[in-house]
CSV table of C-alpha atoms and ligand atoms in Angstrom, one decimal:
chain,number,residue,atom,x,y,z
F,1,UNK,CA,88.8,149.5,98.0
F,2,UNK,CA,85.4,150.1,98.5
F,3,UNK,CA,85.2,153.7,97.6
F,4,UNK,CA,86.1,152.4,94.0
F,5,UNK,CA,83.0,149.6,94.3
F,6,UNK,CA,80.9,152.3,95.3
F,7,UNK,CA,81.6,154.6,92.0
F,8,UNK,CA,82.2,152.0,89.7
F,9,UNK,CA,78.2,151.3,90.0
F,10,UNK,CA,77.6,154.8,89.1
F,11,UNK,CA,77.2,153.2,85.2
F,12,UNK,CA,75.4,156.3,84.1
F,13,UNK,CA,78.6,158.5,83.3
F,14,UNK,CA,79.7,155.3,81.6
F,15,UNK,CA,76.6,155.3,79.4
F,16,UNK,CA,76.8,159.0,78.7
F,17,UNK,CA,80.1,158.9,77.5
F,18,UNK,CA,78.9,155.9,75.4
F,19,UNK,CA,81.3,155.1,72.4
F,20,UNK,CA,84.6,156.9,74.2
F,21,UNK,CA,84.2,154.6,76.8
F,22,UNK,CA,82.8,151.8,75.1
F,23,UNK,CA,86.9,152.0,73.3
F,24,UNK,CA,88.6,152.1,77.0
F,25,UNK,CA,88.0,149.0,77.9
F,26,UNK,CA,91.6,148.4,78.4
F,27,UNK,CA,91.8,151.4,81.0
F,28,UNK,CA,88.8,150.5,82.6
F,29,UNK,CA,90.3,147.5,83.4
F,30,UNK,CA,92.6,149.4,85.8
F,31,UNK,CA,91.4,150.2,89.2
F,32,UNK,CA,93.1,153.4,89.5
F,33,UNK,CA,91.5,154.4,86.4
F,34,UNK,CA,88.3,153.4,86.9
F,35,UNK,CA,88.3,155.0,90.6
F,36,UNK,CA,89.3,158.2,89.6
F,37,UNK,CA,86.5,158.6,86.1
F,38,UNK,CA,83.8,158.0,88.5
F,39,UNK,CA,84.5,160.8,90.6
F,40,UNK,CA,86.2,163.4,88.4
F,41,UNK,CA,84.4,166.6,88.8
F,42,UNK,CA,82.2,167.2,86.5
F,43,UNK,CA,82.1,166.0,82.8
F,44,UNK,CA,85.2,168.6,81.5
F,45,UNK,CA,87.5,166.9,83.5
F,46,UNK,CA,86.1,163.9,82.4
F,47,UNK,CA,86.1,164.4,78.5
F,48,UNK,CA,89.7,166.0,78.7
F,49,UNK,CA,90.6,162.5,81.0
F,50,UNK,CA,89.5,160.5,78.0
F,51,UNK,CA,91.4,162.6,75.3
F,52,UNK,CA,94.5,163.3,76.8
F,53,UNK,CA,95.1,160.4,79.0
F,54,UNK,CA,96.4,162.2,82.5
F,55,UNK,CA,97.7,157.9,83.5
F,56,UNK,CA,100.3,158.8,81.2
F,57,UNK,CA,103.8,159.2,82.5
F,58,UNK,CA,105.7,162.0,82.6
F,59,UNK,CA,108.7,161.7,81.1
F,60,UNK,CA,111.8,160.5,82.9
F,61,UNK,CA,115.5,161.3,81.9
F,62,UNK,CA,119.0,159.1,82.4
F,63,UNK,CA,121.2,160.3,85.1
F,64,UNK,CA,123.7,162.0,82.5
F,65,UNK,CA,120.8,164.4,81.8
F,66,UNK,CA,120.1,165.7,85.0
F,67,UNK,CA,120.9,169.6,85.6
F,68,UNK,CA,124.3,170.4,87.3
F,69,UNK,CA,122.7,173.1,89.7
F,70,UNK,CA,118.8,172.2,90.5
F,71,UNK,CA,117.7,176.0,90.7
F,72,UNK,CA,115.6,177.0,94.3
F,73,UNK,CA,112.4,179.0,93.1
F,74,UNK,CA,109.8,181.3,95.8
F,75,UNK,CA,110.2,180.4,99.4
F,76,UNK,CA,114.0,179.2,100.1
F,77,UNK,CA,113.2,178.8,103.8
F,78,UNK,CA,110.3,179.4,105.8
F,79,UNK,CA,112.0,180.9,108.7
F,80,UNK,CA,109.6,180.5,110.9
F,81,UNK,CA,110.0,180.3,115.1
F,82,UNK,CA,108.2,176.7,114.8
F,83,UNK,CA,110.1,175.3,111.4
F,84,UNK,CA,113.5,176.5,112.4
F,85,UNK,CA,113.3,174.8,115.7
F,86,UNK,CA,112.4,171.6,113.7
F,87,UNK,CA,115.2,172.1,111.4
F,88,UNK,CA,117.4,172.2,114.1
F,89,UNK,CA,116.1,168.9,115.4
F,90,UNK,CA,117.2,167.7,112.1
F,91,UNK,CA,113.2,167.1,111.6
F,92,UNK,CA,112.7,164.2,113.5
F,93,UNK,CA,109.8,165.6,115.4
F,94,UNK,CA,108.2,167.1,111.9
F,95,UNK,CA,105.0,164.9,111.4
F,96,UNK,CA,102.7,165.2,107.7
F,97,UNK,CA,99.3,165.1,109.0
F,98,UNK,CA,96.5,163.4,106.6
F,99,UNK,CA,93.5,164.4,107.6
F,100,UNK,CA,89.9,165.8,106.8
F,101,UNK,CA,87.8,163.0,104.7
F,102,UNK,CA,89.9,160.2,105.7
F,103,UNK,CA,88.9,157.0,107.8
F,104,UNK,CA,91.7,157.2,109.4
F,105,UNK,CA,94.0,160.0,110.1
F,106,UNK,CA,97.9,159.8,110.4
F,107,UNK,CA,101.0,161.6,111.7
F,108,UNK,CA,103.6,160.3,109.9
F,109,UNK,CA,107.2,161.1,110.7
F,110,UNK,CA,109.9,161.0,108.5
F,111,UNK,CA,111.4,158.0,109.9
F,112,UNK,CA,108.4,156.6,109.1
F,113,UNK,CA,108.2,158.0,105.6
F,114,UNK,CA,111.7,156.9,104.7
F,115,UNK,CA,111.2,153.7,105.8
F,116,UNK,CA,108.2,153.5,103.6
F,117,UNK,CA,108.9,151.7,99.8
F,118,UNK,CA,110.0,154.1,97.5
F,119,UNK,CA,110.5,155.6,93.5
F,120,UNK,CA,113.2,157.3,92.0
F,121,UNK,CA,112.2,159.3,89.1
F,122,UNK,CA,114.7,161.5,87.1
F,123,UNK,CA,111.9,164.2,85.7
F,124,UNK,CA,112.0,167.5,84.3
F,125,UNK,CA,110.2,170.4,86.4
F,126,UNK,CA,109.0,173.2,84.6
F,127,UNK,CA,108.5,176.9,86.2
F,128,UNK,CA,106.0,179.1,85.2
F,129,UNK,CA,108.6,181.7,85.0
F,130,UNK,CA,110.4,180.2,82.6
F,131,UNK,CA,113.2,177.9,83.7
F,132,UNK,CA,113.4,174.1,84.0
F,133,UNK,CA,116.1,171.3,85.7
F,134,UNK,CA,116.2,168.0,85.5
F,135,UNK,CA,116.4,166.7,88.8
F,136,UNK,CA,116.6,162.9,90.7
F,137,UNK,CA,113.8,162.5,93.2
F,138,UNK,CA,112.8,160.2,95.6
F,139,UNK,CA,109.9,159.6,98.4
F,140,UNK,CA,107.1,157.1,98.7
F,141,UNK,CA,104.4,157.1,96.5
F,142,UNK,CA,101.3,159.9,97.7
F,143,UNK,CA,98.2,156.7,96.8
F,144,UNK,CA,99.4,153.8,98.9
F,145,UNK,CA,99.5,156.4,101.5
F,146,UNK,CA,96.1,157.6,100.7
F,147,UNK,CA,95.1,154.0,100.8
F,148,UNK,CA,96.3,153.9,104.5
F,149,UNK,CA,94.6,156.3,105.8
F,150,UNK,CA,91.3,155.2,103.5
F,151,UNK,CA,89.8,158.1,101.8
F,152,UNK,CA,85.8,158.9,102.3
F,153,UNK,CA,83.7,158.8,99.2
F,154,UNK,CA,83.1,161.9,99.5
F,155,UNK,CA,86.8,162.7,98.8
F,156,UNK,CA,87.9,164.8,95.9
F,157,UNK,CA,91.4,166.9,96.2
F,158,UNK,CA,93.5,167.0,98.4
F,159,UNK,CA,95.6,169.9,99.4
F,160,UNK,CA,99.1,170.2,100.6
F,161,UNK,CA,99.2,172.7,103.6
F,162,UNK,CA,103.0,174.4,103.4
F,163,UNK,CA,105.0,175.3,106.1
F,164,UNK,CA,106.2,178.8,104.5
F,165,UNK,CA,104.4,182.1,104.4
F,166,UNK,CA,105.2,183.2,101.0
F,167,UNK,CA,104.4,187.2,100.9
F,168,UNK,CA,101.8,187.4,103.8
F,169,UNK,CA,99.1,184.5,103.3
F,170,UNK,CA,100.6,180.4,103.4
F,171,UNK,CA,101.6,178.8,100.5
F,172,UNK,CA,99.3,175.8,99.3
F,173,UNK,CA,98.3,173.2,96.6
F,174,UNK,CA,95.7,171.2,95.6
F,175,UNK,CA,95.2,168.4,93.5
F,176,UNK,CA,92.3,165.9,92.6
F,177,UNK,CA,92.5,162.0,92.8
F,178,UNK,CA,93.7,161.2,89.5
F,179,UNK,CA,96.8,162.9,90.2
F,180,UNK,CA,96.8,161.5,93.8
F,181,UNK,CA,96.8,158.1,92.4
F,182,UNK,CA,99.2,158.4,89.2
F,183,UNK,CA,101.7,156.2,90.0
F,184,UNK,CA,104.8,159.2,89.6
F,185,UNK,CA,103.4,161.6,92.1
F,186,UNK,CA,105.7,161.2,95.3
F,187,UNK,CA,106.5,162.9,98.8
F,188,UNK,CA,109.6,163.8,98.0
F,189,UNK,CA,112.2,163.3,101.0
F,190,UNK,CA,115.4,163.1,99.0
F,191,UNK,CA,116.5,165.2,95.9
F,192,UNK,CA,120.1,164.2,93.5
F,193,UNK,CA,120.6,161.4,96.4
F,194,UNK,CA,120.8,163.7,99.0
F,195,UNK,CA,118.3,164.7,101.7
F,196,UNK,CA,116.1,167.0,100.6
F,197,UNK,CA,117.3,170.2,101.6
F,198,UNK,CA,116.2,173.4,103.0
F,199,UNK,CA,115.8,175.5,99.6
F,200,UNK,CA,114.0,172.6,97.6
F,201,UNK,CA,111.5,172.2,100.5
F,202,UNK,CA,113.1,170.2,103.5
F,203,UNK,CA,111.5,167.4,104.9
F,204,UNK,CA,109.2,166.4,101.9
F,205,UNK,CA,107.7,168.2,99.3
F,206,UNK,CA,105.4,166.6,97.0
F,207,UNK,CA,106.3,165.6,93.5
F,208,UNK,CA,103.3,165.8,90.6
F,209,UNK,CA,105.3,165.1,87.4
F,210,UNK,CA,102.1,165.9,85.0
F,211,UNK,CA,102.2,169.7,86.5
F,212,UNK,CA,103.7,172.8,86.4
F,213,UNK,CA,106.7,173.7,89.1
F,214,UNK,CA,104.2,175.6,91.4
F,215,UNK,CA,102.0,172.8,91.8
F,216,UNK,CA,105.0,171.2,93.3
F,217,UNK,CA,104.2,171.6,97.2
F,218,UNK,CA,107.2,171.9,99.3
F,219,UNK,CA,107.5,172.2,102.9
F,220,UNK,CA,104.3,169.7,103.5
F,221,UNK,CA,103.2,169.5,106.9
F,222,UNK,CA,99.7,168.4,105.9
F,223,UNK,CA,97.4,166.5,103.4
F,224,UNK,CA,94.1,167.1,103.7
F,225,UNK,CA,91.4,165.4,101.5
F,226,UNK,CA,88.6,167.7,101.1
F,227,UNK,CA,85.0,167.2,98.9
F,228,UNK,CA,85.7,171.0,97.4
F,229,UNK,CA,87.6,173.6,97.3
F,230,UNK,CA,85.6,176.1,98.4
F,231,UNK,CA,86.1,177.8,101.7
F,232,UNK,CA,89.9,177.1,101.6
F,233,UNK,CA,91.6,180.3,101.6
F,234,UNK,CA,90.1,181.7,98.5
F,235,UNK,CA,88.5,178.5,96.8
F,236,UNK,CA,90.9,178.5,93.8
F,237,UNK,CA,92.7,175.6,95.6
F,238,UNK,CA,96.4,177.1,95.2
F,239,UNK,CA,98.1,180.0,96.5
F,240,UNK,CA,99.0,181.1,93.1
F,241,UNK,CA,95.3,180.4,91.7
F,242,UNK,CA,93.8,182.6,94.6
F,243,UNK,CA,96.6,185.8,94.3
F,244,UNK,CA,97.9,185.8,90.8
F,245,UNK,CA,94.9,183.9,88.6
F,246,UNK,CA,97.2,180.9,87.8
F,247,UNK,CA,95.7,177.6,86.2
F,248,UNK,CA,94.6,175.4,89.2
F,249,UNK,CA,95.0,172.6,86.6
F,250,UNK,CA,98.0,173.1,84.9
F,251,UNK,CA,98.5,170.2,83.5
F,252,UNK,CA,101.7,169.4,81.0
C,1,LIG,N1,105.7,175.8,99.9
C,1,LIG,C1,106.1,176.2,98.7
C,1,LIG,N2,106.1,175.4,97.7
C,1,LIG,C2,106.4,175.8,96.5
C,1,LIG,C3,106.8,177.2,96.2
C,1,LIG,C4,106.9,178.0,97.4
C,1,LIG,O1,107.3,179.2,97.3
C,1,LIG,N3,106.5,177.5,98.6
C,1,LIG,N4,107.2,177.6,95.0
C,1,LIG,C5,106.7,176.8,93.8
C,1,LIG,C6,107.3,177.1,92.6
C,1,LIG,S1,106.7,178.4,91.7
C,1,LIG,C7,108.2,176.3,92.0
C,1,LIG,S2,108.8,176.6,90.4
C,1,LIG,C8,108.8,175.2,92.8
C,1,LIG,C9,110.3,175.4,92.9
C,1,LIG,O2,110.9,174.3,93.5
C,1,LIG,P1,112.4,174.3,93.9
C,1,LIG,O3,112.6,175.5,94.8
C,1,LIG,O4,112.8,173.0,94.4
C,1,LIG,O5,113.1,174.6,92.5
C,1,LIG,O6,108.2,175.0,94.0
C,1,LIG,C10,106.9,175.3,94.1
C,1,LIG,N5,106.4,175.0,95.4
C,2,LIG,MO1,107.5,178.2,89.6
């Protein structure tokens, strides 16, 4: 991965975090670690990486503590002209796009994205307004993906385009790479071992266990990795963040 190389040599940050770092040799070790220090924006994100550890896992639960009923929360179907028509195609023609500052960009069709290795994680997903479940999910991991399609340098989120209008403006997300790469954040094609239905965000929905419930994209039609968030929609990077003044990093 040459967009790793590339920002591993920047061995300033490295010498201004000096003795913090100088202790994580262990995680420096680890590519996905090391990838995503080097190009964390700006030295908060940085210093609250090294203290709180966002590689850590969420944690994940045995099947006899999953919820009964997995509650549906803001946009229970987008109703739309375009996605009904795919829903009644049974979303074979529904293609996730992965575009912007990528090498190369995909279409990939859920045949293709359930044919693609996947985890099965039992997590707990936490909504702002307070209520959580335990649900079973499981797609293919968002960095091997990422990988694919080879992110520029120059990549720094990326952000999940929905298909749902939620009020009048679309609903979106954004993330940055270290939550891209953490090895628990999915595209989420199948809920409870059944396909991922309508309500909880039918195709694929991403997963992003460290994060509150809105962070949790559903209805994904594209991916696009972006340098900043400015300029999309209102630069907050989240539909919530730009309407309602919600924690773009809401981290748990
Ligand atoms: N596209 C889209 N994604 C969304 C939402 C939405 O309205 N539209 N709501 C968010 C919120 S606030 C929560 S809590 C979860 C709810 O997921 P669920 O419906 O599977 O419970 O999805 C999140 N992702
Ligand atoms: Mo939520």
């Amino acid at each position: 991965m040459t967009i790793l190389t590339r920002r591993a040599a920047l061995t300033g940050l490295a010498a201004g975090a000096g003795g913090l770092l100088a202790g994580c040799d262990a995680l420096g070790s680890n590519e996905t670690f090391r990838g995503v220090l080097y190009t964390a924006d700006g030295m908060h994100q940085r210093l609250q990486r090294l203290v709180s550890n966002r590689d850590a896992l969420a944690r994940e639960f045995s099947p006899e503590q999953m919820s009964p009923v997995f509650r549906a929360n803001g946009t229970r179907n987008p109703n739309t002209s375009s996605y009904n028509a795919l829903a009644a195609g049974n979303f074979a023609d529904w293609r996730i796009a992965v575009d912007g500052l990528v090498q190369r960009p995909l279409a990939i069709s859920m045949a293709q994205l359930r044919s693609m290795p996947a985890r099965t994680q039992i997590t707990r997903h936490d909504c702002v307004e307070g209520w959580s479940a335990i649900g079973k999910w499981t797609g293919p991991r968002l960095g091997p993906i990422l990988q694919l399609a080879g992110l520029r340098d120059d990549a720094r989120f990326l952000v999940f385009h929905c298909a749902d209008f939620f009020g009048s403006n679309r609903y979106y997300e954004s993330i940055d790479l270290t939550d891209a790469f953490h090895p628990q954040t999915i595209l989420a094609w199948r809920l409870n071992d059944q396909l991922l239905d309508i309500p909880h965000g039918a195709p694929v929905r991403l997963r992003v266990e460290r994060q509150l419930g809105y962070k949790h994209a559903k209805y994904v039609e594209r991916i696009e990795a972006v340098a900043s968030l400015d300029g999309i929609y209102r630069g907050k990077g989240g539909y919530w963040e730009d309407g309602a003044g919600y924690e773009w990093y809401a981290g748990i």
